[in-house]
XYZ file of C-alpha atoms in Angstrom:
386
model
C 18.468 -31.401 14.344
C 14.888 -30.606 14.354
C 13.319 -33.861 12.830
C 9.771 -32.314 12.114
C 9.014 -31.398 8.234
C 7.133 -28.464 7.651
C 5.039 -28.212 5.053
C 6.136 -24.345 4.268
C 8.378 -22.182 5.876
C 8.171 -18.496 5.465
C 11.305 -16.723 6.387
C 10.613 -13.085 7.490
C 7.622 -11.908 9.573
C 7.023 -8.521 8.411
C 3.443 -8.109 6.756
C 3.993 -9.408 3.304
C 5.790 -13.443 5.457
C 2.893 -12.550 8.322
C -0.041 -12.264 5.676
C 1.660 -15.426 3.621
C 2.029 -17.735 6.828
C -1.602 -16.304 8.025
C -3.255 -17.374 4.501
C -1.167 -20.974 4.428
C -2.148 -22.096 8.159
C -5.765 -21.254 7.295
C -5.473 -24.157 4.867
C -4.769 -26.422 7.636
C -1.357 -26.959 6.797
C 1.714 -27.172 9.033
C 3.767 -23.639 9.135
C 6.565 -22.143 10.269
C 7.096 -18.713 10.210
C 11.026 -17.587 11.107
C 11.875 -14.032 11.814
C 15.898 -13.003 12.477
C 14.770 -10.012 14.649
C 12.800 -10.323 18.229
C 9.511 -9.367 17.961
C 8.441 -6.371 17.700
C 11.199 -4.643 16.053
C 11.493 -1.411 13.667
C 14.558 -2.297 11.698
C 12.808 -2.851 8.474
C 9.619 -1.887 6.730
C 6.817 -3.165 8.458
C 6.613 -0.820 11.860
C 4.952 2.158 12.266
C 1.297 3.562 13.277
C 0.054 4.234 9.951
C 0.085 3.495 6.077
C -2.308 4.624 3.255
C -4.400 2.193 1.388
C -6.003 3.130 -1.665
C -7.605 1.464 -4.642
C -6.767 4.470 -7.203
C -3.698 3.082 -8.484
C -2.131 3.810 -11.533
C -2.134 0.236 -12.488
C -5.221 -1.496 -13.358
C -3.344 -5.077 -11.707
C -3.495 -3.141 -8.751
C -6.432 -1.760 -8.204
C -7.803 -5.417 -9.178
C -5.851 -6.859 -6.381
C -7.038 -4.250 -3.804
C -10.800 -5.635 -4.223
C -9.745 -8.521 -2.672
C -7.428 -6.763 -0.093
C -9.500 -4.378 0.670
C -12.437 -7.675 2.109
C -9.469 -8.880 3.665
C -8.436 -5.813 5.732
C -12.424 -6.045 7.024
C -11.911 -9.222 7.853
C -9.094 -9.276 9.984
C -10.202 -6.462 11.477
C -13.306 -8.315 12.856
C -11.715 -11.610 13.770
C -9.089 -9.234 15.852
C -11.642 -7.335 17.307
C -9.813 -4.075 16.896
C -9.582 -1.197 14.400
C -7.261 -1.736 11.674
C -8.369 -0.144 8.648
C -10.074 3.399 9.374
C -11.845 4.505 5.793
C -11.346 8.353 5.031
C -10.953 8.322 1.726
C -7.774 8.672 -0.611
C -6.517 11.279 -3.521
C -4.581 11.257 -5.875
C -2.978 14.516 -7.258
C -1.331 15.250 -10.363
C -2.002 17.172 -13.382
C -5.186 16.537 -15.257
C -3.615 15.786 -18.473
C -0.692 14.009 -17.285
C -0.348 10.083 -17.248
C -0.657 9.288 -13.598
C -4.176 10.728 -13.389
C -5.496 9.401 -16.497
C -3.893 5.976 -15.976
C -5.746 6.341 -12.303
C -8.863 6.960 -13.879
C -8.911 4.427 -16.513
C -7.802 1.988 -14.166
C -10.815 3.193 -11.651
C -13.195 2.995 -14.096
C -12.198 -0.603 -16.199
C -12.078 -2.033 -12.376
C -15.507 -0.725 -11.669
C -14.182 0.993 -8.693
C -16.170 3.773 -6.951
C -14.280 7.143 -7.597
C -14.719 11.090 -8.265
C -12.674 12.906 -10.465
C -11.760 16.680 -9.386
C -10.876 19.010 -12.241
C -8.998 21.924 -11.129
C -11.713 24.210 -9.801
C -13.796 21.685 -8.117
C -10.275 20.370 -6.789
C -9.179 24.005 -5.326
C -12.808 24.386 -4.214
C -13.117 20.950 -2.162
C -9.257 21.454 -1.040
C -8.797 25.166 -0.090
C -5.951 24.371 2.020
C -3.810 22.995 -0.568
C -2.002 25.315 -3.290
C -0.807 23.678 -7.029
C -0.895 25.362 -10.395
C -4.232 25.459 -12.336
C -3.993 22.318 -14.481
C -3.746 20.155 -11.150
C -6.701 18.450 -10.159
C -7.288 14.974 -8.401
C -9.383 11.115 -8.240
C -10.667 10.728 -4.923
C -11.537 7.453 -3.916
C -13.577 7.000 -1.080
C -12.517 3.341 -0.268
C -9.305 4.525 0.793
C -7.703 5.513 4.118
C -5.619 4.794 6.950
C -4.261 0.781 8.082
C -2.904 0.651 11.503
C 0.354 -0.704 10.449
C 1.727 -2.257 14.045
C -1.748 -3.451 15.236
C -2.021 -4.920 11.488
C 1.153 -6.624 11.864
C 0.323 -8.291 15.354
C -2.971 -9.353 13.906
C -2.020 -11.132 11.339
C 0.520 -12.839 13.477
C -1.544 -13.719 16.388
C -4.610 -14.976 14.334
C -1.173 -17.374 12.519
C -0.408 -18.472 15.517
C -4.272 -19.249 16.682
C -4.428 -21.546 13.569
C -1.703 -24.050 14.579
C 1.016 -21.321 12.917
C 4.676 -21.634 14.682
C 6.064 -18.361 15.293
C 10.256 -18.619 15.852
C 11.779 -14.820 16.745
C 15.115 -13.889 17.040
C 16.308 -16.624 14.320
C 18.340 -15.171 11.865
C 18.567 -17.648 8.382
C 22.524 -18.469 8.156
C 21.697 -20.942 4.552
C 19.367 -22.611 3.375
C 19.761 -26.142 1.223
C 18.152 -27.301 -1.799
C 16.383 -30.465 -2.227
C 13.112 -32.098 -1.898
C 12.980 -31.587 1.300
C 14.974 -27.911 2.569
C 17.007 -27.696 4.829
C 17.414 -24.175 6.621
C 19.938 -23.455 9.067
C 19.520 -20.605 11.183
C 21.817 -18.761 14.361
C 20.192 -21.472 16.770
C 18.253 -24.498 15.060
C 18.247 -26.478 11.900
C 14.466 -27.026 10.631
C 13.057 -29.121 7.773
C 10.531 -28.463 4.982
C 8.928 -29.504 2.049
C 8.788 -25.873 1.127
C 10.056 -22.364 1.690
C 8.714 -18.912 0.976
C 11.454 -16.031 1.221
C 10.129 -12.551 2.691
C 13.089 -10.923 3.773
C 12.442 -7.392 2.471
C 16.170 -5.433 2.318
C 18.018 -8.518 3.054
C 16.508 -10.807 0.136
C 19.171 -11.268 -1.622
C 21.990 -11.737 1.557
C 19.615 -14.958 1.993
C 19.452 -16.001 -1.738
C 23.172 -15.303 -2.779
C 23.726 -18.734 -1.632
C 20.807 -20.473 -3.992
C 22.752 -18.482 -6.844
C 19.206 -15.839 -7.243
C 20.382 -12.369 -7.120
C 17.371 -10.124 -7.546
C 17.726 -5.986 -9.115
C 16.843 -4.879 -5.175
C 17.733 -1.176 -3.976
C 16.900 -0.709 -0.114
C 16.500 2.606 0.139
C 16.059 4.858 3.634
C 12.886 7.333 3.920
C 12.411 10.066 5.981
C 8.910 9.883 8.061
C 8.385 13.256 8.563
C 5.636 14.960 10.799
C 4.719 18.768 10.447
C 2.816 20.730 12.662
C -0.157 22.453 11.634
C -0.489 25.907 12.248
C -4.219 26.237 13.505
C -4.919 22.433 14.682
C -7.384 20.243 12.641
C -7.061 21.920 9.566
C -5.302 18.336 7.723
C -7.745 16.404 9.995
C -8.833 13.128 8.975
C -12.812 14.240 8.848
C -11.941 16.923 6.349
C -8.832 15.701 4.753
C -7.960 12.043 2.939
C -4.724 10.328 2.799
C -3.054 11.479 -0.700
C -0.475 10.050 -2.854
C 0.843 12.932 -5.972
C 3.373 12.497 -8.845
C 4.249 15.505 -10.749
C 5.682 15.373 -14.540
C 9.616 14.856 -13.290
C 8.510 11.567 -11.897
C 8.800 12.976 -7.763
C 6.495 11.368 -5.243
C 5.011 12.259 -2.030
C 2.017 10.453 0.170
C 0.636 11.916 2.791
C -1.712 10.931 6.099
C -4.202 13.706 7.698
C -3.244 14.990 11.011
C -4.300 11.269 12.849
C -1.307 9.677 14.080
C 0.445 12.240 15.904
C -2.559 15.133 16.775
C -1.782 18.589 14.998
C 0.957 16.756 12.963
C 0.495 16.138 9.144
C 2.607 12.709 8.105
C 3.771 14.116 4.500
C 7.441 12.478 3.083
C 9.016 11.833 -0.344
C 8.512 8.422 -1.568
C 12.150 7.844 -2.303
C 15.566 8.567 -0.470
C 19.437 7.040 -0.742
C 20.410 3.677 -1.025
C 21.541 2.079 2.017
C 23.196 -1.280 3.634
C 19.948 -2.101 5.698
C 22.269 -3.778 8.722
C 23.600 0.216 8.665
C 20.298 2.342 7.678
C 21.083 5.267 9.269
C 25.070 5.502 7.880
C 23.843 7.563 5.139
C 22.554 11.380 4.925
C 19.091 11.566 4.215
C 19.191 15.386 5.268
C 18.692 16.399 1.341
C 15.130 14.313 1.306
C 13.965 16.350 4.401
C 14.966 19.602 2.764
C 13.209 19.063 -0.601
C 9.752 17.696 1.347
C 10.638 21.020 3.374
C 10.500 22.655 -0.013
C 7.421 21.090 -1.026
C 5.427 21.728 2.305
C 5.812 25.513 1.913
C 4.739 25.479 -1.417
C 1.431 22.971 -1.235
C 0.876 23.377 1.971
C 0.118 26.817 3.423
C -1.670 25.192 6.763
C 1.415 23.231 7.876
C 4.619 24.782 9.217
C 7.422 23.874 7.167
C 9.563 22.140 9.858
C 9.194 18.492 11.033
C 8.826 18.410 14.546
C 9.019 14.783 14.446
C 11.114 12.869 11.819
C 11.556 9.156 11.896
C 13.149 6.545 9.687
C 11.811 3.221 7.772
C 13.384 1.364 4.926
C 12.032 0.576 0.502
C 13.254 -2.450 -0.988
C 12.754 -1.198 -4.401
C 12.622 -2.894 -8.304
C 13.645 -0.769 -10.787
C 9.805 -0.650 -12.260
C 8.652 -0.576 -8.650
C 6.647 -3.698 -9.459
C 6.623 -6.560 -6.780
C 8.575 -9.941 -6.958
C 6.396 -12.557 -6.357
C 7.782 -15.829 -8.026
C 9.932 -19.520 -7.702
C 13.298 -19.851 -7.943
C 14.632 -20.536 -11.443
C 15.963 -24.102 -10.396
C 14.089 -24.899 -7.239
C 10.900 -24.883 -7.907
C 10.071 -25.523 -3.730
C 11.667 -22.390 -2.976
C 9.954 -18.676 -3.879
C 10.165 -15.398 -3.303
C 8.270 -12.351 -2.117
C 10.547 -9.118 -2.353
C 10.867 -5.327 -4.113
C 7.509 -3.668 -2.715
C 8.689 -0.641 -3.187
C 7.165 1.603 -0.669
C 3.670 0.160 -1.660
C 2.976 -3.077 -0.917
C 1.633 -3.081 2.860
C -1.925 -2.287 1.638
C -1.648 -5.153 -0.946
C -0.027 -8.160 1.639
C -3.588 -9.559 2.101
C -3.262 -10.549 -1.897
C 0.812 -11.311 -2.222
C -0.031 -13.571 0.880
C -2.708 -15.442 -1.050
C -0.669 -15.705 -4.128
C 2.746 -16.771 -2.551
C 0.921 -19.176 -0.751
C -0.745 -20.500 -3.833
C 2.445 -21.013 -5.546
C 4.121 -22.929 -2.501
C 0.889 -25.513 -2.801
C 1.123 -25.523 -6.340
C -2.045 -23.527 -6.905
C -2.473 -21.392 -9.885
C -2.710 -17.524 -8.688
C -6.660 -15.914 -9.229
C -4.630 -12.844 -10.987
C -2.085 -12.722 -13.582
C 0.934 -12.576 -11.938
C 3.423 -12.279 -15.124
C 3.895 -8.396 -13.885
C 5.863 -10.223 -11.166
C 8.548 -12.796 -12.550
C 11.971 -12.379 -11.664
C 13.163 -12.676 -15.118
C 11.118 -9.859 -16.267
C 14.318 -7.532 -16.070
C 16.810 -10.239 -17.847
C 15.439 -8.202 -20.936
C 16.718 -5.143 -20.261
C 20.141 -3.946 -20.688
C 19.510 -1.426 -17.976
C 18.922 -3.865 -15.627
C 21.267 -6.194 -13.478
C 19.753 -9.342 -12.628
C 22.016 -12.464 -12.642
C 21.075 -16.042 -11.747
């Protein structure tokens, strides 16, 4: 029995427990930061080369939050002394009159955040390599771009560790126990603390059945599909932005210039099946390729319509897509960070800082309501039980 007592422990060391036990050791307090997997791993949502990062959101809580994020990403890029966040700008497509756009732009503008709206013929006229019907348009906002996922990752965690952080790998959580002080009990150790911050993405609520918490989660597997371009550097990142576009039906794609893999175009639907996350691949996905196929031939004339490369990575999604960020009903000592949905790598600099507010007892610098747990008890829809 481990007879140290932590002041937090943050289970899970993907970006959104790496960013949390980064911002808590800064304070000077003792951490512990637990992940079940060795490190580095790619079974759940936090590996990879590249994500997007963009302000224009939909959401004005969002784009509020990325203010903040987006001084953070500079910042940790300095103090790591490598190149996280590369700025080429981000778009978002949709049709002018429909809700996505205007929401973006209302949000842009009510956050003061730099932007440029495209109607349809300046849109077609700055894009020539991208085909949609003439009511589409787009908000570009030049803040946005590319994060280095991995090398973001390994940041944050070596700059935790340089603070005093303890890093433990390849220490799966079998319980934890209530109380004042928590006990948690993983594969090989038993370790102490006054408080505990839960990041384990897909396998939340395998962790929280046990504190009677079961959360509306759906991990979901996505297709990370690559496509080549047919003359090279057409979808390059000096003439091309990351993109994100929602048509009327409610579909979803994102996209990443040709960057990552040269020649190759990282374009994939934003959603796919439901899976068991200890069994990810157990599932066929083959229907998600086929309809980004679909949409590649019909957007994007410069891009074979193919993957030559197509990977896997998992969503643990809320029903409004909306993060978790919030204490346990009954223990107040224990919280939880969980359902980002596909979005919420970008934003980990802020859910870091406001899960480690609420494990000090700190009140949050945003409204966090659009976060409770118990936001879905109110819908019949819904199944969230505690």
């Amino acid at each position: 029995m481990a007879e140290e007592v932590y002041d937090v422990t943050v289970v899970g060391a993907g970006i959104e427990g790496s960013a949390t036990a980064y911002q808590l050791s800064k304070r000077g307090i003792r951490v512990l930061l637990l992940e079940q997997f060795p490190l580095p791993h790619s079974r759940g949502s936090s590996h990879g080369q590249s994500r997007v990062t963009r302000k224009a959101y939909a959401e004005r809580y969002y784009t509020r939050m990325m203010h903040y994020c987006h001084e953070q990403w500079e910042d940790i890029q300095k103090a790591s002394n490598q190149t996280i966040f590369k700025k080429i700008g981000f778009l978002a497509i949709g049709q002018m009159e429909g809700r996505f756009i205007k929401q973006t732009i209302d949000s842009m503008e009510k956050n003061e955040a730099e932007h440029e709206v495209l109607p349809p013929e300046k849109f077609r006229k700055r894009y020539p390599n991208l085909r949609y019907d003439d009511d589409w348009g787009g908000v570009l906002d030049p803040d946005g771009g590319i994060l280095m996922a991995e090398k973001a990752l390994k940041a944050y965690q070596t700059l935790f560790v340089k603070q005093g952080g303890i890093l433990r790998d390849g220490e799966p959580v079998v319980r934890i126990d209530p109380g004042d002080i928590v006990n948690i009990i993983t594969a090989k150790n038993n370790f102490r603390t006054k408080s505990v911050i839960v990041c384990c993405g897909p396998w939340t609520n395998k962790v929280m059945k046990p504190l009677k918490m079961k959360l509306p989660l759906a991990p979901t597997r996505i297709s990370v599909c690559y496509w080549p371009e047919r003359v090279p550097g057409t979808y390059s990142a000096d003439k091309f932005p990351t993109f994100f576009e929602m048509n009327t039906e409610g579909r979803e794609m994102y996209g990443l210039p040709s960057e990552e893999y040269p020649g190759h175009v990282k374009l994939c639907l934003h959603h796919g099946p439901i899976i068991d996350p200890d069994r990810r691949d157990a599932v066929d996905s083959k229907w998600a390729v086929e309809l980004t196929r679909n949409y590649v031939k019909d957007h994007f004339p410069g891009l074979k319509s193919k993957p030559s490369v197509v990977e896997s990575c998992i969503y643990t999604n809320t029903p409004d897509k909306d993060f978790i960020l919030d204490r346990h009903p009954f223990y107040k000592n224990i919280i939880v960070g969980a359902g980002f949905s596909g979005h919420g790598f970008k934003l980990s600099p802020a859910v870091g800082k406001i899960l480690a507010d609420l494990a000090m007892n700190v009140t949050p610098e945003w409204d966090i309501s659009f976060f409770r747990h118990d936001r879905f008890q109110h819908k019949s829809h819904m199944q969230a039980s505690l």
